[in-house]
Amino acid sequence: MSALRSRPTLRRLDTMTRLLARFAALLLLGAALPALAGALTPLQPGDYARIKSARSGKPFIVTLWGLDCPYCKGNLAMLGAAAKANRQLDLVVIATDTPDDAPALAPLLRQAGLGERRTWVFGDAAPERLRFEIDRQWHGEMPRTYLFDADHQATAVSGSLAAEDFHLWLRRNGLEAPRADRP
């Protein structure tokens, strides 16, 4: 009779062990999510097409920047503030540096309010290939911003994005952030 009672007890222990293991895994995953949210993802050939196709029928912005670009910080700050003010604004951030530059990239992204956002970084050994895939007319000047409307017609901007042009694009695409001074 004692042998019959021990099997259910062992099953309960096994079940409890599995539940505790799952709970521990969920805790670890929960603790890791904030770190993953701002992770740099290497951009490989074909990724840019996937980024665009995932946003089919929706307006979005792609901004390219680099550590050596003095104007990029201002562009990132403006776009980061707009994305924070308007959660509907779909902003894709791509650094043209390498994954090895992550320690230098992360503080600049945090400063621009983009530290918790997924950011891409050129991951191919041949950056020219990625530039060509993004835009055959782009020769690496930065910052480079692409404003895509819902039909995926892109307006390419080299250099700093003018605030007036940016706000006009937001209005045209129904993404203008509400202003406190408007009723």
JSON list of C-alpha atoms in Angstrom, two decimals:
[
{"chain": "A", "resi": 1, "resn": "MET", "atom": "CA", "xyz": [0.00, 0.00, 0.00]},
{"chain": "A", "resi": 2, "resn": "SER", "atom": "CA", "xyz": [2.89, 2.38, 0.71]},
{"chain": "A", "resi": 3, "resn": "ALA", "atom": "CA", "xyz": [4.23, 1.78, -2.81]},
{"chain": "A", "resi": 4, "resn": "LEU", "atom": "CA", "xyz": [0.94, 2.98, -4.30]},
{"chain": "A", "resi": 5, "resn": "ARG", "atom": "CA", "xyz": [1.06, 6.18, -2.28]},
{"chain": "A", "resi": 6, "resn": "SER", "atom": "CA", "xyz": [4.63, 6.99, -3.25]},
{"chain": "A", "resi": 7, "resn": "ARG", "atom": "CA", "xyz": [3.93, 7.16, -7.01]},
{"chain": "A", "resi": 8, "resn": "PRO", "atom": "CA", "xyz": [1.39, 9.98, -6.74]},
{"chain": "A", "resi": 9, "resn": "THR", "atom": "CA", "xyz": [3.75, 11.76, -4.36]},
{"chain": "A", "resi": 10, "resn": "LEU", "atom": "CA", "xyz": [6.58, 11.44, -6.89]},
{"chain": "A", "resi": 11, "resn": "ARG", "atom": "CA", "xyz": [4.31, 12.71, -9.64]},
{"chain": "A", "resi": 12, "resn": "ARG", "atom": "CA", "xyz": [3.36, 15.71, -7.53]},
{"chain": "A", "resi": 13, "resn": "LEU", "atom": "CA", "xyz": [7.03, 16.41, -6.83]},
{"chain": "A", "resi": 14, "resn": "ASP", "atom": "CA", "xyz": [7.85, 16.10, -10.53]},
{"chain": "A", "resi": 15, "resn": "THR", "atom": "CA", "xyz": [4.97, 18.43, -11.41]},
{"chain": "A", "resi": 16, "resn": "MET", "atom": "CA", "xyz": [6.03, 20.92, -8.73]},
{"chain": "A", "resi": 17, "resn": "THR", "atom": "CA", "xyz": [9.63, 20.82, -9.98]},
{"chain": "A", "resi": 18, "resn": "ARG", "atom": "CA", "xyz": [8.51, 21.54, -13.54]},
{"chain": "A", "resi": 19, "resn": "LEU", "atom": "CA", "xyz": [6.27, 24.38, -12.39]},
{"chain": "A", "resi": 20, "resn": "LEU", "atom": "CA", "xyz": [9.07, 25.91, -10.35]},
{"chain": "A", "resi": 21, "resn": "ALA", "atom": "CA", "xyz": [11.45, 25.61, -13.31]},
{"chain": "A", "resi": 22, "resn": "ARG", "atom": "CA", "xyz": [8.93, 27.35, -15.60]},
{"chain": "A", "resi": 23, "resn": "PHE", "atom": "CA", "xyz": [8.36, 30.07, -13.02]},
{"chain": "A", "resi": 24, "resn": "ALA", "atom": "CA", "xyz": [12.11, 30.64, -12.70]},
{"chain": "A", "resi": 25, "resn": "ALA", "atom": "CA", "xyz": [12.44, 30.81, -16.48]},
{"chain": "A", "resi": 26, "resn": "LEU", "atom": "CA", "xyz": [9.65, 33.40, -16.66]},
{"chain": "A", "resi": 27, "resn": "LEU", "atom": "CA", "xyz": [11.34, 35.48, -13.96]},
{"chain": "A", "resi": 28, "resn": "LEU", "atom": "CA", "xyz": [14.63, 35.38, -15.85]},
{"chain": "A", "resi": 29, "resn": "LEU", "atom": "CA", "xyz": [12.91, 36.30, -19.10]},
{"chain": "A", "resi": 30, "resn": "GLY", "atom": "CA", "xyz": [11.09, 39.17, -17.40]},
{"chain": "A", "resi": 31, "resn": "ALA", "atom": "CA", "xyz": [14.35, 40.46, -16.00]},
{"chain": "A", "resi": 32, "resn": "ALA", "atom": "CA", "xyz": [16.02, 40.22, -19.42]},
{"chain": "A", "resi": 33, "resn": "LEU", "atom": "CA", "xyz": [13.27, 41.95, -21.46]},
{"chain": "A", "resi": 34, "resn": "PRO", "atom": "CA", "xyz": [14.32, 45.53, -20.63]},
{"chain": "A", "resi": 35, "resn": "ALA", "atom": "CA", "xyz": [17.84, 44.73, -21.79]},
{"chain": "A", "resi": 36, "resn": "LEU", "atom": "CA", "xyz": [16.54, 43.10, -24.98]},
{"chain": "A", "resi": 37, "resn": "ALA", "atom": "CA", "xyz": [14.24, 46.01, -25.80]},
{"chain": "A", "resi": 38, "resn": "GLY", "atom": "CA", "xyz": [17.16, 48.30, -26.51]},
{"chain": "A", "resi": 39, "resn": "ALA", "atom": "CA", "xyz": [19.35, 45.65, -28.08]},
{"chain": "A", "resi": 40, "resn": "LEU", "atom": "CA", "xyz": [21.29, 46.35, -31.24]},
{"chain": "A", "resi": 41, "resn": "THR", "atom": "CA", "xyz": [20.30, 43.96, -34.00]},
{"chain": "A", "resi": 42, "resn": "PRO", "atom": "CA", "xyz": [22.82, 43.40, -36.80]},
{"chain": "A", "resi": 43, "resn": "LEU", "atom": "CA", "xyz": [21.33, 44.42, -40.16]},
{"chain": "A", "resi": 44, "resn": "GLN", "atom": "CA", "xyz": [22.09, 41.76, -42.76]},
{"chain": "A", "resi": 45, "resn": "PRO", "atom": "CA", "xyz": [21.34, 41.65, -46.49]},
{"chain": "A", "resi": 46, "resn": "GLY", "atom": "CA", "xyz": [17.60, 41.14, -46.96]},
{"chain": "A", "resi": 47, "resn": "ASP", "atom": "CA", "xyz": [16.65, 42.62, -43.57]},
{"chain": "A", "resi": 48, "resn": "TYR", "atom": "CA", "xyz": [15.79, 46.05, -44.98]},
{"chain": "A", "resi": 49, "resn": "ALA", "atom": "CA", "xyz": [13.23, 44.53, -47.38]},
{"chain": "A", "resi": 50, "resn": "ARG", "atom": "CA", "xyz": [11.74, 42.60, -44.45]},
{"chain": "A", "resi": 51, "resn": "ILE", "atom": "CA", "xyz": [11.57, 45.77, -42.33]},
{"chain": "A", "resi": 52, "resn": "LYS", "atom": "CA", "xyz": [9.63, 47.52, -45.10]},
{"chain": "A", "resi": 53, "resn": "SER", "atom": "CA", "xyz": [7.30, 44.61, -45.87]},
{"chain": "A", "resi": 54, "resn": "ALA", "atom": "CA", "xyz": [6.42, 44.24, -42.17]},
{"chain": "A", "resi": 55, "resn": "ARG", "atom": "CA", "xyz": [5.02, 47.78, -42.36]},
{"chain": "A", "resi": 56, "resn": "SER", "atom": "CA", "xyz": [2.88, 47.25, -45.45]},
{"chain": "A", "resi": 57, "resn": "GLY", "atom": "CA", "xyz": [0.14, 49.86, -45.73]},
{"chain": "A", "resi": 58, "resn": "LYS", "atom": "CA", "xyz": [1.47, 51.94, -42.83]},
{"chain": "A", "resi": 59, "resn": "PRO", "atom": "CA", "xyz": [3.51, 55.13, -42.76]},
{"chain": "A", "resi": 60, "resn": "PHE", "atom": "CA", "xyz": [6.89, 54.88, -41.05]},
{"chain": "A", "resi": 61, "resn": "ILE", "atom": "CA", "xyz": [10.30, 56.50, -40.82]},
{"chain": "A", "resi": 62, "resn": "VAL", "atom": "CA", "xyz": [13.75, 55.01, -41.30]},
{"chain": "A", "resi": 63, "resn": "THR", "atom": "CA", "xyz": [16.65, 57.03, -39.99]},
{"chain": "A", "resi": 64, "resn": "LEU", "atom": "CA", "xyz": [20.29, 56.18, -40.57]},
{"chain": "A", "resi": 65, "resn": "TRP", "atom": "CA", "xyz": [22.99, 57.64, -38.38]},
{"chain": "A", "resi": 66, "resn": "GLY", "atom": "CA", "xyz": [26.54, 57.07, -37.24]},
{"chain": "A", "resi": 67, "resn": "LEU", "atom": "CA", "xyz": [28.91, 57.83, -34.40]},
{"chain": "A", "resi": 68, "resn": "ASP", "atom": "CA", "xyz": [31.06, 60.10, -36.56]},
{"chain": "A", "resi": 69, "resn": "CYS", "atom": "CA", "xyz": [28.11, 62.20, -37.72]},
{"chain": "A", "resi": 70, "resn": "PRO", "atom": "CA", "xyz": [27.79, 65.50, -35.81]},
{"chain": "A", "resi": 71, "resn": "TYR", "atom": "CA", "xyz": [24.31, 66.27, -37.20]},
{"chain": "A", "resi": 72, "resn": "CYS", "atom": "CA", "xyz": [22.91, 62.84, -36.39]},
{"chain": "A", "resi": 73, "resn": "LYS", "atom": "CA", "xyz": [22.54, 63.56, -32.67]},
{"chain": "A", "resi": 74, "resn": "GLY", "atom": "CA", "xyz": [20.11, 66.43, -33.30]},
{"chain": "A", "resi": 75, "resn": "ASN", "atom": "CA", "xyz": [18.15, 64.36, -35.79]},
{"chain": "A", "resi": 76, "resn": "LEU", "atom": "CA", "xyz": [17.92, 61.45, -33.33]},
{"chain": "A", "resi": 77, "resn": "ALA", "atom": "CA", "xyz": [16.81, 63.77, -30.53]},
{"chain": "A", "resi": 78, "resn": "MET", "atom": "CA", "xyz": [13.99, 65.25, -32.64]},
{"chain": "A", "resi": 79, "resn": "LEU", "atom": "CA", "xyz": [12.80, 61.86, -33.87]},
{"chain": "A", "resi": 80, "resn": "GLY", "atom": "CA", "xyz": [13.13, 60.32, -30.41]},
{"chain": "A", "resi": 81, "resn": "ALA", "atom": "CA", "xyz": [11.03, 63.09, -28.84]},
{"chain": "A", "resi": 82, "resn": "ALA", "atom": "CA", "xyz": [8.39, 62.69, -31.55]},
{"chain": "A", "resi": 83, "resn": "ALA", "atom": "CA", "xyz": [8.26, 58.90, -31.08]},
{"chain": "A", "resi": 84, "resn": "LYS", "atom": "CA", "xyz": [7.91, 59.36, -27.31]},
{"chain": "A", "resi": 85, "resn": "ALA", "atom": "CA", "xyz": [5.09, 61.90, -27.75]},
{"chain": "A", "resi": 86, "resn": "ASN", "atom": "CA", "xyz": [3.27, 59.77, -30.33]},
{"chain": "A", "resi": 87, "resn": "ARG", "atom": "CA", "xyz": [3.31, 56.01, -29.84]},
{"chain": "A", "resi": 88, "resn": "GLN", "atom": "CA", "xyz": [1.74, 55.56, -33.30]},
{"chain": "A", "resi": 89, "resn": "LEU", "atom": "CA", "xyz": [4.88, 56.89, -34.96]},
{"chain": "A", "resi": 90, "resn": "ASP", "atom": "CA", "xyz": [6.77, 53.88, -36.30]},
{"chain": "A", "resi": 91, "resn": "LEU", "atom": "CA", "xyz": [10.45, 54.77, -36.22]},
{"chain": "A", "resi": 92, "resn": "VAL", "atom": "CA", "xyz": [13.16, 52.42, -37.50]},
{"chain": "A", "resi": 93, "resn": "VAL", "atom": "CA", "xyz": [16.63, 53.41, -36.29]},
{"chain": "A", "resi": 94, "resn": "ILE", "atom": "CA", "xyz": [19.68, 52.05, -38.12]},
{"chain": "A", "resi": 95, "resn": "ALA", "atom": "CA", "xyz": [23.25, 52.83, -37.08]},
{"chain": "A", "resi": 96, "resn": "THR", "atom": "CA", "xyz": [25.77, 52.56, -39.90]},
{"chain": "A", "resi": 97, "resn": "ASP", "atom": "CA", "xyz": [28.48, 51.54, -37.45]},
{"chain": "A", "resi": 98, "resn": "THR", "atom": "CA", "xyz": [29.29, 47.94, -36.50]},
{"chain": "A", "resi": 99, "resn": "PRO", "atom": "CA", "xyz": [28.04, 45.72, -33.66]},
{"chain": "A", "resi": 100, "resn": "ASP", "atom": "CA", "xyz": [31.47, 46.21, -32.05]},
{"chain": "A", "resi": 101, "resn": "ASP", "atom": "CA", "xyz": [30.52, 49.87, -31.55]},
{"chain": "A", "resi": 102, "resn": "ALA", "atom": "CA", "xyz": [27.58, 48.97, -29.27]},
{"chain": "A", "resi": 103, "resn": "PRO", "atom": "CA", "xyz": [29.20, 50.42, -26.10]},
{"chain": "A", "resi": 104, "resn": "ALA", "atom": "CA", "xyz": [29.50, 53.81, -27.82]},
{"chain": "A", "resi": 105, "resn": "LEU", "atom": "CA", "xyz": [26.10, 53.67, -29.55]},
{"chain": "A", "resi": 106, "resn": "ALA", "atom": "CA", "xyz": [23.99, 52.81, -26.49]},
{"chain": "A", "resi": 107, "resn": "PRO", "atom": "CA", "xyz": [24.58, 56.04, -24.51]},
{"chain": "A", "resi": 108, "resn": "LEU", "atom": "CA", "xyz": [23.76, 58.20, -27.55]},
{"chain": "A", "resi": 109, "resn": "LEU", "atom": "CA", "xyz": [20.54, 56.27, -28.12]},
{"chain": "A", "resi": 110, "resn": "ARG", "atom": "CA", "xyz": [19.56, 56.68, -24.45]},
{"chain": "A", "resi": 111, "resn": "GLN", "atom": "CA", "xyz": [20.34, 60.40, -24.63]},
{"chain": "A", "resi": 112, "resn": "ALA", "atom": "CA", "xyz": [18.01, 60.72, -27.64]},
{"chain": "A", "resi": 113, "resn": "GLY", "atom": "CA", "xyz": [15.24, 58.86, -25.80]},
{"chain": "A", "resi": 114, "resn": "LEU", "atom": "CA", "xyz": [15.68, 55.78, -27.99]},
{"chain": "A", "resi": 115, "resn": "GLY", "atom": "CA", "xyz": [17.50, 53.52, -25.54]},
{"chain": "A", "resi": 116, "resn": "GLU", "atom": "CA", "xyz": [14.54, 51.17, -25.04]},
{"chain": "A", "resi": 117, "resn": "ARG", "atom": "CA", "xyz": [13.81, 50.86, -28.76]},
{"chain": "A", "resi": 118, "resn": "ARG", "atom": "CA", "xyz": [15.09, 48.09, -30.99]},
{"chain": "A", "resi": 119, "resn": "THR", "atom": "CA", "xyz": [17.89, 49.53, -33.09]},
{"chain": "A", "resi": 120, "resn": "TRP", "atom": "CA", "xyz": [19.59, 48.04, -36.09]},
{"chain": "A", "resi": 121, "resn": "VAL", "atom": "CA", "xyz": [23.31, 48.32, -36.75]},
{"chain": "A", "resi": 122, "resn": "PHE", "atom": "CA", "xyz": [25.13, 47.43, -39.97]},
{"chain": "A", "resi": 123, "resn": "GLY", "atom": "CA", "xyz": [26.18, 43.83, -39.50]},
{"chain": "A", "resi": 124, "resn": "ASP", "atom": "CA", "xyz": [27.54, 42.99, -42.92]},
{"chain": "A", "resi": 125, "resn": "ALA", "atom": "CA", "xyz": [31.28, 43.07, -43.55]},
{"chain": "A", "resi": 126, "resn": "ALA", "atom": "CA", "xyz": [30.53, 45.05, -46.73]},
{"chain": "A", "resi": 127, "resn": "PRO", "atom": "CA", "xyz": [28.52, 48.15, -45.70]},
{"chain": "A", "resi": 128, "resn": "GLU", "atom": "CA", "xyz": [28.32, 49.24, -49.34]},
{"chain": "A", "resi": 129, "resn": "ARG", "atom": "CA", "xyz": [26.10, 46.26, -50.01]},
{"chain": "A", "resi": 130, "resn": "LEU", "atom": "CA", "xyz": [23.66, 47.38, -47.29]},
{"chain": "A", "resi": 131, "resn": "ARG", "atom": "CA", "xyz": [23.71, 51.00, -48.49]},
{"chain": "A", "resi": 132, "resn": "PHE", "atom": "CA", "xyz": [22.96, 49.81, -52.04]},
{"chain": "A", "resi": 133, "resn": "GLU", "atom": "CA", "xyz": [20.09, 47.64, -50.76]},
{"chain": "A", "resi": 134, "resn": "ILE", "atom": "CA", "xyz": [18.62, 50.56, -48.82]},
{"chain": "A", "resi": 135, "resn": "ASP", "atom": "CA", "xyz": [18.91, 53.08, -51.64]},
{"chain": "A", "resi": 136, "resn": "ARG", "atom": "CA", "xyz": [20.94, 52.83, -54.84]},
{"chain": "A", "resi": 137, "resn": "GLN", "atom": "CA", "xyz": [21.19, 56.63, -54.92]},
{"chain": "A", "resi": 138, "resn": "TRP", "atom": "CA", "xyz": [22.59, 56.87, -51.37]},
{"chain": "A", "resi": 139, "resn": "HIS", "atom": "CA", "xyz": [26.34, 57.24, -51.09]},
{"chain": "A", "resi": 140, "resn": "GLY", "atom": "CA", "xyz": [26.62, 57.24, -47.29]},
{"chain": "A", "resi": 141, "resn": "GLU", "atom": "CA", "xyz": [25.89, 60.88, -46.42]},
{"chain": "A", "resi": 142, "resn": "MET", "atom": "CA", "xyz": [24.31, 61.24, -42.99]},
{"chain": "A", "resi": 143, "resn": "PRO", "atom": "CA", "xyz": [22.03, 61.62, -41.34]},
{"chain": "A", "resi": 144, "resn": "ARG", "atom": "CA", "xyz": [19.79, 59.99, -43.93]},
{"chain": "A", "resi": 145, "resn": "THR", "atom": "CA", "xyz": [16.07, 59.80, -43.26]},
{"chain": "A", "resi": 146, "resn": "TYR", "atom": "CA", "xyz": [13.34, 58.13, -45.29]},
{"chain": "A", "resi": 147, "resn": "LEU", "atom": "CA", "xyz": [9.76, 59.24, -44.72]},
{"chain": "A", "resi": 148, "resn": "PHE", "atom": "CA", "xyz": [7.46, 56.48, -46.02]},
{"chain": "A", "resi": 149, "resn": "ASP", "atom": "CA", "xyz": [3.77, 57.15, -46.50]},
{"chain": "A", "resi": 150, "resn": "ALA", "atom": "CA", "xyz": [1.17, 54.37, -46.26]},
{"chain": "A", "resi": 151, "resn": "ASP", "atom": "CA", "xyz": [1.73, 53.55, -49.96]},
{"chain": "A", "resi": 152, "resn": "HIS", "atom": "CA", "xyz": [5.47, 53.21, -49.23]},
{"chain": "A", "resi": 153, "resn": "GLN", "atom": "CA", "xyz": [6.35, 56.20, -51.35]},
{"chain": "A", "resi": 154, "resn": "ALA", "atom": "CA", "xyz": [9.53, 57.45, -49.71]},
{"chain": "A", "resi": 155, "resn": "THR", "atom": "CA", "xyz": [10.92, 60.92, -49.38]},
{"chain": "A", "resi": 156, "resn": "ALA", "atom": "CA", "xyz": [14.66, 60.74, -48.78]},
{"chain": "A", "resi": 157, "resn": "VAL", "atom": "CA", "xyz": [16.34, 63.48, -46.78]},
{"chain": "A", "resi": 158, "resn": "SER", "atom": "CA", "xyz": [20.12, 63.79, -46.55]},
{"chain": "A", "resi": 159, "resn": "GLY", "atom": "CA", "xyz": [21.36, 65.95, -43.70]},
{"chain": "A", "resi": 160, "resn": "SER", "atom": "CA", "xyz": [19.31, 67.20, -40.80]},
{"chain": "A", "resi": 161, "resn": "LEU", "atom": "CA", "xyz": [15.57, 66.77, -41.17]},
{"chain": "A", "resi": 162, "resn": "ALA", "atom": "CA", "xyz": [13.89, 70.18, -41.00]},
{"chain": "A", "resi": 163, "resn": "ALA", "atom": "CA", "xyz": [11.33, 70.30, -38.19]},
{"chain": "A", "resi": 164, "resn": "GLU", "atom": "CA", "xyz": [8.76, 71.99, -40.48]},
{"chain": "A", "resi": 165, "resn": "ASP", "atom": "CA", "xyz": [9.08, 69.26, -43.12]},
{"chain": "A", "resi": 166, "resn": "PHE", "atom": "CA", "xyz": [8.87, 66.57, -40.46]},
{"chain": "A", "resi": 167, "resn": "HIS", "atom": "CA", "xyz": [5.70, 68.03, -38.91]},
{"chain": "A", "resi": 168, "resn": "LEU", "atom": "CA", "xyz": [4.15, 68.45, -42.36]},
{"chain": "A", "resi": 169, "resn": "TRP", "atom": "CA", "xyz": [4.85, 64.73, -43.07]},
{"chain": "A", "resi": 170, "resn": "LEU", "atom": "CA", "xyz": [3.29, 63.80, -39.71]},
{"chain": "A", "resi": 171, "resn": "ARG", "atom": "CA", "xyz": [0.14, 65.81, -40.53]},
{"chain": "A", "resi": 172, "resn": "ARG", "atom": "CA", "xyz": [-0.14, 64.34, -44.05]},
{"chain": "A", "resi": 173, "resn": "ASN", "atom": "CA", "xyz": [0.06, 60.84, -42.61]},
{"chain": "A", "resi": 174, "resn": "GLY", "atom": "CA", "xyz": [-2.32, 61.40, -39.69]},
{"chain": "A", "resi": 175, "resn": "LEU", "atom": "CA", "xyz": [0.46, 61.07, -37.11]},
{"chain": "A", "resi": 176, "resn": "GLU", "atom": "CA", "xyz": [0.68, 64.57, -35.75]},
{"chain": "A", "resi": 177, "resn": "ALA", "atom": "CA", "xyz": [1.07, 64.41, -31.99]},
{"chain": "A", "resi": 178, "resn": "PRO", "atom": "CA", "xyz": [-1.67, 66.25, -30.10]},
{"chain": "A", "resi": 179, "resn": "ARG", "atom": "CA", "xyz": [-0.54, 69.65, -28.89]},
{"chain": "A", "resi": 180, "resn": "ALA", "atom": "CA", "xyz": [-1.44, 71.03, -25.50]},
{"chain": "A", "resi": 181, "resn": "ASP", "atom": "CA", "xyz": [-2.36, 74.44, -26.98]},
{"chain": "A", "resi": 182, "resn": "ARG", "atom": "CA", "xyz": [-5.08, 72.97, -29.23]},
{"chain": "A", "resi": 183, "resn": "PRO", "atom": "CA", "xyz": [-8.64, 72.27, -28.06]}
]
